[in-house]
Short mmCIF file of C-alpha atoms in Angstrom, two decimals:
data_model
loop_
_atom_site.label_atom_id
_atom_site.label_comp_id
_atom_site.label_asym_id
_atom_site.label_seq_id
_atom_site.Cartn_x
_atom_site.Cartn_y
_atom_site.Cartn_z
CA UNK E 1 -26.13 163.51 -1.72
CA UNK E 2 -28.76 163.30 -4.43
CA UNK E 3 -31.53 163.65 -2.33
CA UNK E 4 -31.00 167.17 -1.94
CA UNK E 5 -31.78 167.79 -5.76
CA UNK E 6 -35.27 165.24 -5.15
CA UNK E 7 -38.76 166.91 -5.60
CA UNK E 8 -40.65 167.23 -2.22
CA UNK E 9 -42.80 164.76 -3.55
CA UNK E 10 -40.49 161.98 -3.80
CA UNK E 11 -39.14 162.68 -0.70
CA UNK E 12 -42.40 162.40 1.23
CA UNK E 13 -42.91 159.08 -0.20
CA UNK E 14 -39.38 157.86 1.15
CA UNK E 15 -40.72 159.13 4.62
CA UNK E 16 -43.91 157.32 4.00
CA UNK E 17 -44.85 153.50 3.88
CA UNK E 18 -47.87 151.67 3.42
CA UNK E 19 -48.80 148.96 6.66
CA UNK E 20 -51.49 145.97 6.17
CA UNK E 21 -52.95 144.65 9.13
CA UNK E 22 -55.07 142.07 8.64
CA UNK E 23 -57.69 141.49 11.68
CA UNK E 24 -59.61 138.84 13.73
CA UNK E 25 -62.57 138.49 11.23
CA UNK E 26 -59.81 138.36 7.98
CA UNK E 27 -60.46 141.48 6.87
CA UNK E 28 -57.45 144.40 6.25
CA UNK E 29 -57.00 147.46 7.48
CA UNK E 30 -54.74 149.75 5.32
CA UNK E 31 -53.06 152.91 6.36
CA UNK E 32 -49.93 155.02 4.97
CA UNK E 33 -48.11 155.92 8.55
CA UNK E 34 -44.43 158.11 8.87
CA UNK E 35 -41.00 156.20 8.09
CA UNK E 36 -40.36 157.44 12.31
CA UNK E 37 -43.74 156.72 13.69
CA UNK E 38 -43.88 154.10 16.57
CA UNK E 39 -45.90 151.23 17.23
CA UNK E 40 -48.12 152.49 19.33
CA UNK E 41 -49.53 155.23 16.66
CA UNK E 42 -50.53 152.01 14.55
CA UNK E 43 -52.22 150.54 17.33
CA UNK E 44 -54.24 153.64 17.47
CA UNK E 45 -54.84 153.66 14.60
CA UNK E 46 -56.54 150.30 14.58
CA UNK E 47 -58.30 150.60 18.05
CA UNK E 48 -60.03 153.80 16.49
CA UNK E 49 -60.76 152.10 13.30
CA UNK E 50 -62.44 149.19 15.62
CA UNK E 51 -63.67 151.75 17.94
CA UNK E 52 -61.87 149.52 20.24
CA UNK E 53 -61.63 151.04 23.80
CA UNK E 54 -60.79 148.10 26.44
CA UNK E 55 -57.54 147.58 24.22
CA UNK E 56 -54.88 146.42 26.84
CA UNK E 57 -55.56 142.81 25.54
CA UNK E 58 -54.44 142.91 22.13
CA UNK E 59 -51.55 143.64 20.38
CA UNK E 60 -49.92 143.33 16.98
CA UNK E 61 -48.21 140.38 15.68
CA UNK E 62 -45.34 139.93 12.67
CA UNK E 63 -43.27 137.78 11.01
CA UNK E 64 -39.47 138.46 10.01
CA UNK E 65 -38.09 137.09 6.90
CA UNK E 66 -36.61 134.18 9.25
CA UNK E 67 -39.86 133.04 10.11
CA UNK E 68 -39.70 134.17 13.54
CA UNK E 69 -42.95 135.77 15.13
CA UNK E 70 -42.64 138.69 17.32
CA UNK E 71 -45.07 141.50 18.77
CA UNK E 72 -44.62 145.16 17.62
CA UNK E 73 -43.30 147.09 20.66
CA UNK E 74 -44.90 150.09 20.97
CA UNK E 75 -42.48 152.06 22.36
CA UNK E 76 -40.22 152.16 19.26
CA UNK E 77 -39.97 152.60 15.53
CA UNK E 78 -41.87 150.54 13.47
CA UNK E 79 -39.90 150.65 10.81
CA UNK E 80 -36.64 149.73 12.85
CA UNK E 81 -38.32 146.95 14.30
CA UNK E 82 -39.07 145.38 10.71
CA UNK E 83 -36.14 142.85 9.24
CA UNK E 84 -38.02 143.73 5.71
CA UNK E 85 -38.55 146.42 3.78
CA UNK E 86 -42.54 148.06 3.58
CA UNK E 87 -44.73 147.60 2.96
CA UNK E 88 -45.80 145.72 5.84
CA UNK E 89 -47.97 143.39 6.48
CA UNK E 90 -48.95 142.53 10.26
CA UNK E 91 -51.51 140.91 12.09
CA UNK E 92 -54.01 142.33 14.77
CA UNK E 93 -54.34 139.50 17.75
CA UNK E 94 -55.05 138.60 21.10
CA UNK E 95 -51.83 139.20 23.33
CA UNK E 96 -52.63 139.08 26.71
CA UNK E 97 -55.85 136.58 27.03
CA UNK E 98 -58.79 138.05 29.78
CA UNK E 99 -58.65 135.88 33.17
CA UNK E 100 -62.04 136.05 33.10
CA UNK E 101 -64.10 136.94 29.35
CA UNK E 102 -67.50 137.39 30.86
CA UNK E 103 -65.94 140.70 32.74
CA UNK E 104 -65.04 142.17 29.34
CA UNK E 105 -67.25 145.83 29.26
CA UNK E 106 -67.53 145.94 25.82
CA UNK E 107 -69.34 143.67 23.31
CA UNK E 108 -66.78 144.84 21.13
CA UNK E 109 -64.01 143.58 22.67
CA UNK E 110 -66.02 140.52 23.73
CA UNK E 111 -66.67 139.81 19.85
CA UNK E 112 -62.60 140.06 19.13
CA UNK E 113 -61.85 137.60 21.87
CA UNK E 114 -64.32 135.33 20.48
CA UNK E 115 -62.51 135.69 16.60
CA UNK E 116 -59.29 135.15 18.39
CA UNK E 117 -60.61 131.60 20.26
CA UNK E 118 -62.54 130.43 17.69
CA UNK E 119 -58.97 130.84 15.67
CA UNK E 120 -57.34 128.72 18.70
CA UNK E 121 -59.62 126.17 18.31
CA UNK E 122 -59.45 125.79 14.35
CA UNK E 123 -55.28 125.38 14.44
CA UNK E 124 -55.49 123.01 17.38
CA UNK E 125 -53.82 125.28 20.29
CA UNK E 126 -56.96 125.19 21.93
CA UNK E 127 -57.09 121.55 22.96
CA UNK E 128 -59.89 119.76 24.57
CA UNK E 129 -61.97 116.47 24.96
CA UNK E 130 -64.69 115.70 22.52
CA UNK E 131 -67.25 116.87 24.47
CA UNK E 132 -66.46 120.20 25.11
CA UNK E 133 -64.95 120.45 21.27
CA UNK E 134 -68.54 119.63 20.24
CA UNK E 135 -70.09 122.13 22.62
CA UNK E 136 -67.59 124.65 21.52
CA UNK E 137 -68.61 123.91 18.14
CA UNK E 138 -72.22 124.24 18.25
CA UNK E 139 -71.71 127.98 20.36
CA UNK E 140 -69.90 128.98 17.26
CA UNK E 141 -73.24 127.49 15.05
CA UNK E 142 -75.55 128.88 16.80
CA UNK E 143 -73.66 132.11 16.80
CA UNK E 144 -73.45 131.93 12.93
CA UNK E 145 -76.55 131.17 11.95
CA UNK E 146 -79.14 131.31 14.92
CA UNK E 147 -81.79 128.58 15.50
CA UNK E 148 -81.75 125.27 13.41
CA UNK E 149 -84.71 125.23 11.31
CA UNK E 150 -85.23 122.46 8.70
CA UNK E 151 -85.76 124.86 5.78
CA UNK E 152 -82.57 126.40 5.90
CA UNK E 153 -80.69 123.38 7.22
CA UNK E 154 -80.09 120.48 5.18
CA UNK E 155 -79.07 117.29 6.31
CA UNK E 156 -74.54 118.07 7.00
CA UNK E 157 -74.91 121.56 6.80
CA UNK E 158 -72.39 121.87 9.87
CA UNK E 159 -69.89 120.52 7.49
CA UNK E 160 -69.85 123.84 5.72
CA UNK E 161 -67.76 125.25 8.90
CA UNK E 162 -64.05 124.28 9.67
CA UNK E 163 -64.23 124.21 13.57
CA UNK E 164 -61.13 122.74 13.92
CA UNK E 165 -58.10 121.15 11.95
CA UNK E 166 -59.79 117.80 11.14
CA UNK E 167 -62.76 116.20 12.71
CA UNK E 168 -64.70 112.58 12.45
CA UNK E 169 -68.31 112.42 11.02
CA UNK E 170 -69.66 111.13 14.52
CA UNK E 171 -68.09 114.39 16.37
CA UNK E 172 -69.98 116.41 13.12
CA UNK E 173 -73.04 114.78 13.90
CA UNK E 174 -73.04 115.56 17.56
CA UNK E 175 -72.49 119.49 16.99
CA UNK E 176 -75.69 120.00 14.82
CA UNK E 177 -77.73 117.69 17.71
CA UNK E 178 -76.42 120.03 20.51
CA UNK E 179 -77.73 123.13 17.89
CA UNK E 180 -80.85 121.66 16.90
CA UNK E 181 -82.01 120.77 20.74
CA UNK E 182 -79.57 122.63 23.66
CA UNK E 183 -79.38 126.23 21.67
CA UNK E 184 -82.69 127.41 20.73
CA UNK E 185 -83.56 130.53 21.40
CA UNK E 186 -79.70 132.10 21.99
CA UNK E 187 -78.75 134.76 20.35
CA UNK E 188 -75.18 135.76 18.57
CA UNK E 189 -73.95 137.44 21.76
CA UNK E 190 -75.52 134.97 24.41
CA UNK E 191 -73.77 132.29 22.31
CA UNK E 192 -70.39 133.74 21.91
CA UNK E 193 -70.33 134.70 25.71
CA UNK E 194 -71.25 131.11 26.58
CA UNK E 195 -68.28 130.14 23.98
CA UNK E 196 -65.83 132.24 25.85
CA UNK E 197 -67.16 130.68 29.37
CA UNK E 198 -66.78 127.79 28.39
CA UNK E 199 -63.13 128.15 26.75
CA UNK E 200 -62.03 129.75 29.86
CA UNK E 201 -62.56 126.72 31.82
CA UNK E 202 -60.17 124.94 29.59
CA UNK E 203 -56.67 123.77 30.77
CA UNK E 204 -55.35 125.42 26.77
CA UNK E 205 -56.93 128.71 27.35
CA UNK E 206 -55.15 131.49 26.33
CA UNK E 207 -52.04 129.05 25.32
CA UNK E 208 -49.86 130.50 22.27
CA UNK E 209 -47.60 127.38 21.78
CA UNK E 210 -43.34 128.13 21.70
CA UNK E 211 -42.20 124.88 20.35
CA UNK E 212 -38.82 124.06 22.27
CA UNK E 213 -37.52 120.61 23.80
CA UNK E 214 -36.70 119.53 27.16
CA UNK E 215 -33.24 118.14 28.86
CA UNK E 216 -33.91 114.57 27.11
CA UNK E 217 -34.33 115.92 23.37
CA UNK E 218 -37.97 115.19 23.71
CA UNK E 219 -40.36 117.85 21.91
CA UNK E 220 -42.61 120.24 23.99
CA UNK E 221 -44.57 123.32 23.55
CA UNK E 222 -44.12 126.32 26.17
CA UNK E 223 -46.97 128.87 26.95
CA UNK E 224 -48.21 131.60 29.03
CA UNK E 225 -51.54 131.91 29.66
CA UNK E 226 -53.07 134.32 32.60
CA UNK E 227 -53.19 131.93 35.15
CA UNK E 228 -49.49 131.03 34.42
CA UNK E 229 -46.47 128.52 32.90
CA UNK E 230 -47.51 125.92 31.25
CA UNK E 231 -45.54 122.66 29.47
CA UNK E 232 -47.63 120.77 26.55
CA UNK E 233 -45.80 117.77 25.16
CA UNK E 234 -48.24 115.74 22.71
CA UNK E 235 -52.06 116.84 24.17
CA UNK E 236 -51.18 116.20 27.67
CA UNK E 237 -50.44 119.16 30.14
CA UNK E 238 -47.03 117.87 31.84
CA UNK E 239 -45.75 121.37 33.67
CA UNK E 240 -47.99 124.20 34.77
CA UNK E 241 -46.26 126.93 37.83
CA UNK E 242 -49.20 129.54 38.53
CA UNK E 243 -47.33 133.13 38.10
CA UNK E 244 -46.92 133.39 42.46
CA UNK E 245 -44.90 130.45 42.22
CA UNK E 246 -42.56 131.93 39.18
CA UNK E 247 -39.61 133.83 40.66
CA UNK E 248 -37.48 134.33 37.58
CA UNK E 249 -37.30 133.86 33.62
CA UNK E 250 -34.13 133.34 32.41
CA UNK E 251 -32.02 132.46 28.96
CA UNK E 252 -29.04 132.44 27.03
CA UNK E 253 -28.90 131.66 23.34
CA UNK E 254 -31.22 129.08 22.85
CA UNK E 255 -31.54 127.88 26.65
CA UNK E 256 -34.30 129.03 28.62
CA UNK E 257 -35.02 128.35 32.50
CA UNK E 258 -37.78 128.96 34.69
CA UNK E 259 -37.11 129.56 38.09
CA UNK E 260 -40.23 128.69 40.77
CA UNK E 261 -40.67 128.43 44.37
CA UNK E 262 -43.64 126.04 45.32
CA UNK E 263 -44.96 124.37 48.57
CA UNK E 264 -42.50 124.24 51.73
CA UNK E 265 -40.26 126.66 49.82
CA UNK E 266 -39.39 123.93 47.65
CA UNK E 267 -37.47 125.49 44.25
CA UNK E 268 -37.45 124.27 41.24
CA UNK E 269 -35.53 125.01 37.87
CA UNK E 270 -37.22 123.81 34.43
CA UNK E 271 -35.12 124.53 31.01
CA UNK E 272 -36.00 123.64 27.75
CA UNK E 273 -34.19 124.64 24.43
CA UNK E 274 -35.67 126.69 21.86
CA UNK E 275 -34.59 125.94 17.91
CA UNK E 276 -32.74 129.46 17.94
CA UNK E 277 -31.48 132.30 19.80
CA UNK E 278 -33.77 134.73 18.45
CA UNK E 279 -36.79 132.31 19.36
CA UNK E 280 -35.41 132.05 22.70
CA UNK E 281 -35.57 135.43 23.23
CA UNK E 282 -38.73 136.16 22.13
CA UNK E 283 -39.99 133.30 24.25
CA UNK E 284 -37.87 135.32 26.97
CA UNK E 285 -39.90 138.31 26.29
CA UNK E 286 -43.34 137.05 25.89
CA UNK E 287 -42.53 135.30 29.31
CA UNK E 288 -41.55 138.75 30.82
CA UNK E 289 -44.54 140.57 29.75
CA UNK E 290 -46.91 138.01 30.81
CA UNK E 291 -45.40 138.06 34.23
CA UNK E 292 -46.02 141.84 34.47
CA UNK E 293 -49.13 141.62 32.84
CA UNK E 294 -50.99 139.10 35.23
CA UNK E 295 -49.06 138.84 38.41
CA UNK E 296 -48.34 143.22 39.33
CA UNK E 297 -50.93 145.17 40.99
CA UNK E 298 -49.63 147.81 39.85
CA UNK E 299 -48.03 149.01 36.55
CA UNK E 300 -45.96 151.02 38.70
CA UNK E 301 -44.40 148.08 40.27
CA UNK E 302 -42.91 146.94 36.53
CA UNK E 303 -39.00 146.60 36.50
CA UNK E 304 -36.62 146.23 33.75
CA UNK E 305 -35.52 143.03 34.08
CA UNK E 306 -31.78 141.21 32.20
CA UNK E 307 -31.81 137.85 31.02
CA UNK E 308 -28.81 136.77 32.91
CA UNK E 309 -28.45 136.61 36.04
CA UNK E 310 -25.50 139.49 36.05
CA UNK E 311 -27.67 142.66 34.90
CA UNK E 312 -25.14 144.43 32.97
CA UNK E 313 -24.74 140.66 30.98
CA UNK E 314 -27.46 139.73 28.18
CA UNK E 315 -30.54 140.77 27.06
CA UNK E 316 -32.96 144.07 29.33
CA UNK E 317 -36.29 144.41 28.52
CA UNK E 318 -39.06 146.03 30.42
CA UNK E 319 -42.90 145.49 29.83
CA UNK E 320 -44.89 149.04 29.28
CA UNK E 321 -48.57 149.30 29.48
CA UNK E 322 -51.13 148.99 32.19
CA UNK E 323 -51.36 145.47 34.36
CA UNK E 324 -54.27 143.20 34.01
CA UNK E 325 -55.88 144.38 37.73
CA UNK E 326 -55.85 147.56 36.80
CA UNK E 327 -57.21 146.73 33.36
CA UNK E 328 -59.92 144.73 35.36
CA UNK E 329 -60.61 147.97 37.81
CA UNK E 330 -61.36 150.21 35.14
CA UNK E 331 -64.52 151.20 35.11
CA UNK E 332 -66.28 152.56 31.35
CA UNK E 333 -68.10 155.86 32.66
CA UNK E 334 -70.06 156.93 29.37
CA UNK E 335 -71.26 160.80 28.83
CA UNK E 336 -73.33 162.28 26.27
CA UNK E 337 -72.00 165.45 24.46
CA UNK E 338 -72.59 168.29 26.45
CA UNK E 339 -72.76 166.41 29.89
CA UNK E 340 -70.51 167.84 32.78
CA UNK E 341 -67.59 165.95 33.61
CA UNK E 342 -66.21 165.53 37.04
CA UNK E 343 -62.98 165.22 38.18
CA UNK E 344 -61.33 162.05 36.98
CA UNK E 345 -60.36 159.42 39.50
CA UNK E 346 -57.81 156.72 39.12
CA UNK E 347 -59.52 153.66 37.35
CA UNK E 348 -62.21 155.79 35.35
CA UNK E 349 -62.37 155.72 31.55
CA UNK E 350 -64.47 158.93 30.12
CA UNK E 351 -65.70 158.18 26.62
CA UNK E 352 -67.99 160.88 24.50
CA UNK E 353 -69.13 160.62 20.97
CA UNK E 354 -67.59 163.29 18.88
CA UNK E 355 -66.69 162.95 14.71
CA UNK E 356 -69.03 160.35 14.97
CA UNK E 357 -66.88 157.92 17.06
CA UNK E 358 -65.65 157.19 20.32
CA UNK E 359 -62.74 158.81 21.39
CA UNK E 360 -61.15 158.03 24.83
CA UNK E 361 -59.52 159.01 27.84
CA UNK E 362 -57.68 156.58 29.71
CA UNK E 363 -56.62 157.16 33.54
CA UNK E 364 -53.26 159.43 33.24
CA UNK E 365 -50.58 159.98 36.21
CA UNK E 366 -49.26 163.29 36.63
CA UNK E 367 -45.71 162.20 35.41
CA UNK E 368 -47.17 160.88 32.23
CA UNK E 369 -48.40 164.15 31.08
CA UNK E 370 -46.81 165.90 28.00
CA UNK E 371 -49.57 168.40 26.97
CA UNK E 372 -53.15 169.20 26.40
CA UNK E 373 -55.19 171.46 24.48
CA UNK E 374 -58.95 171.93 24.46
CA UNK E 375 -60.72 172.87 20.79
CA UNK E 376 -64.10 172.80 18.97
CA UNK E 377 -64.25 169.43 17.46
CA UNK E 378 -65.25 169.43 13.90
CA UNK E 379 -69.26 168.87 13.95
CA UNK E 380 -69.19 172.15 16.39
CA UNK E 381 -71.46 169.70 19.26
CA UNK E 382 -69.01 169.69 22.11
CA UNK E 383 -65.29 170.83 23.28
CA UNK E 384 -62.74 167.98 22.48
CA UNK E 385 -59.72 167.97 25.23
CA UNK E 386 -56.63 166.60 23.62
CA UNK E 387 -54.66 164.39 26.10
CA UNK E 388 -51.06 163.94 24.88
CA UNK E 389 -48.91 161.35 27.07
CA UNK E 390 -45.76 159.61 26.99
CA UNK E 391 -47.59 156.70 25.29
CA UNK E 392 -50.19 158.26 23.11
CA UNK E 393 -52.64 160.79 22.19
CA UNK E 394 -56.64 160.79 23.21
CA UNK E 395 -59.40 162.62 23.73
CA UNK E 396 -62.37 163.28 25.46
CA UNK E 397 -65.71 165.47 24.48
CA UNK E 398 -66.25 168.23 27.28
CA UNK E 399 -69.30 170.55 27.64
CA UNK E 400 -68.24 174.12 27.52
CA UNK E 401 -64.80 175.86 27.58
CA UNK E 402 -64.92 177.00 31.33
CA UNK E 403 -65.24 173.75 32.72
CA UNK E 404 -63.02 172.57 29.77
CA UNK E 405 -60.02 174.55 31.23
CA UNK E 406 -61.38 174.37 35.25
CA UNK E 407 -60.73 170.30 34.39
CA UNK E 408 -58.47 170.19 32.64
CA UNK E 409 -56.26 172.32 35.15
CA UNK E 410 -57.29 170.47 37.89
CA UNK E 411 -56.49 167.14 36.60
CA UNK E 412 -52.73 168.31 35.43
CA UNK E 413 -51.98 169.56 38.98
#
């Protein structure tokens, strides 16, 4: 009742919050967003800030005041998705790991993945022999601070660099002689792509450990990565169903099962127990969208799907975004300001400069269209097209307003 006699002041602050996100190279990114905004206007937010355009890998990660991790679903409220009150504090991270980093069109998006595996490899999820730790290493060196040379390089100056949770003096030695003789002459980007090849060849890559434990009590550390299910107990890799063979993901309270057909129709049913419901289900859903994410051609193909094997019973969720083919398809078509456009085709990005930045235009169905509006953008160079779907809002620079409205009508019909 008292807010009606509040100043307008006070009650735009109550339908404002402050929102942290702190990013792959530690640093924070600030912004005061609407009490009823959704998730995906943050991401936005930070994929502009990034200039960030090949963005289906990454989402952002929280904490609740139980300790539990889950990813901010776009599709809603932010605020009604915290357990806490703002402001919040989030994290910016890889969620959906690329099958293959060396297709990645963007150095950009290349340089996050590297941040993200280079964090893997530092809290021990990315697990490997000492060989390839060492080569792993010495990318990340030689990506830091180029060629060895003795003037700059004192005798243990790799110890200055925490590569990984703890390591021995013999494995420190054999990182600066792989940089001082097998990495001359590579630069930042040649090194972090050969870090990413090389990670990608790993059994661990892409694994973001749920710790659960299996039908004898004995610990064990689920993950999804995009080449499927895998089962980690100690640092030996004792389950892994590629995502053809997975049929189903099920679970109720804090049992989870994993339904899989695999050679001569043989099927198979894994469970494991997580420590509690709400870690179950978010195991559930990370599980779902994974699925979706790597195994659909199409992001048309996506179901909701329960968690119980009666569908009006348990848990629905349904994955939204683009698949990782289609993701993979896309192809980055750049155009200076003032360039003619054609006609969009399904799997084409259009990008332009305009406000000093690049803006974007991601492939739209006909269905997902809200509304559009074409306007001078602000330096006065080019037409800026406004794209507003059921998912977000982009743009696109266009060259003059005929052909502004001639494509943009065309590509609404």
């Amino acid at each position: 009742m008292l807010s009606r006699f509040m100043s307008g002041s006070i009650r735009n602050l109550e339908r404002e919050y402050n929102c942290t996100v702190r990013l792959l190279d530690d640093s924070e990114y600030t912004c005061t967003i609407q009490r009823d905004a959704k998730g995906q206007y943050l991401f936005d937010l930070i994929c502009h800030h990034l200039n960030l355009l090949e963005k289906d890998y990454f989402g952002i990660r929280y904490v609740d005041p139980d300790k539990q991790r889950h990813w901010l679903g776009f599709t809603k409220c932010i605020a009604k998705q915290m357990k806490s009150q703002p402001p919040f504090t989030m994290c910016l991270r890889v969620k959906f790991y690329p099958p293959d980093p060396a297709a990645l069109k963007e150095e950009i998006t290349r340089y996050l993945v590297f941040l993200q595996i280079k964090r893997d490899l530092y809290h021990g999820r990315l697990l490997c022999k000492t060989s390839d730790a060492a080569m792993l290493a010495a990318y990340i060196l030689q990506a830091e601070v180029g060629d060895y040379d003795p003037g700059k390089h004192p005798e243990g100056y790799s110890s200055k660099f925490q590569f990984f949770p703890k390591h021995s003096e013999k494995l420190e030695r054999r990182i600066s002689d792989i940089h001082k003789t097998e990495l001359i002459g590579q630069t930042p980007e040649e090194s972090e792509l050969n870090f990413l090849q090389k990670a990608q060849e790993l059994e661990t890559y892409g694994v973001d450990p749920h710790p659960c434990k299996d039908v004898s009590g004995n610990p064990a550390f689920l993950a999804f990565t995009p080449f499927g299910f895998t089962v980690l107990q100690g640092n030996r890799r004792v389950h892994f169903l590629n995502w053809d063979e997975v049929t189903k993901l099920k679970f109720e309270a804090k049992t989870f099962h994993i339904y899989a057909n695999q050679k001569e129709d043989k099927k198979i049913i894994l469970t494991y127990f997580a420590p509690t419901p709400e870690a179950c289900k978010h195991l559930w859903k990370c599980g779902v969208e994974n699925q979706a994410f790597y195994k659909l051609d199409k992001s048309s193909q996506v179901r909701t799907v329960s968690s119980s094997n009666l569908f009006f019973k348990g848990s629905r969720f349904r994955y939204s975004g683009r698949v990782a083919k289609e993701v993979m398809e896309q192809r980055l078509v750049w155009y200076p300001v003032g360039a003619v456009l054609p006609s969009p085709t399904d799997g084409e990005l259009y990008t332009s400069p305009s406000w000093r930045v690049k803006h974007t235009l991601a492939p739209l169905h006909t269905q997902q269209l809200q509304s559009f509006t074409v306007d001078i953008d602000r330096a006065g160079l080019s037409l800026l097209m406004c794209v507003t779907t059921r998912y977000s809002t982009q743009m696109a620079g266009l060259p003059d307003p005929d052909k502004a409205y001639s494509w943009t009508e065309k590509y609404a019909q």
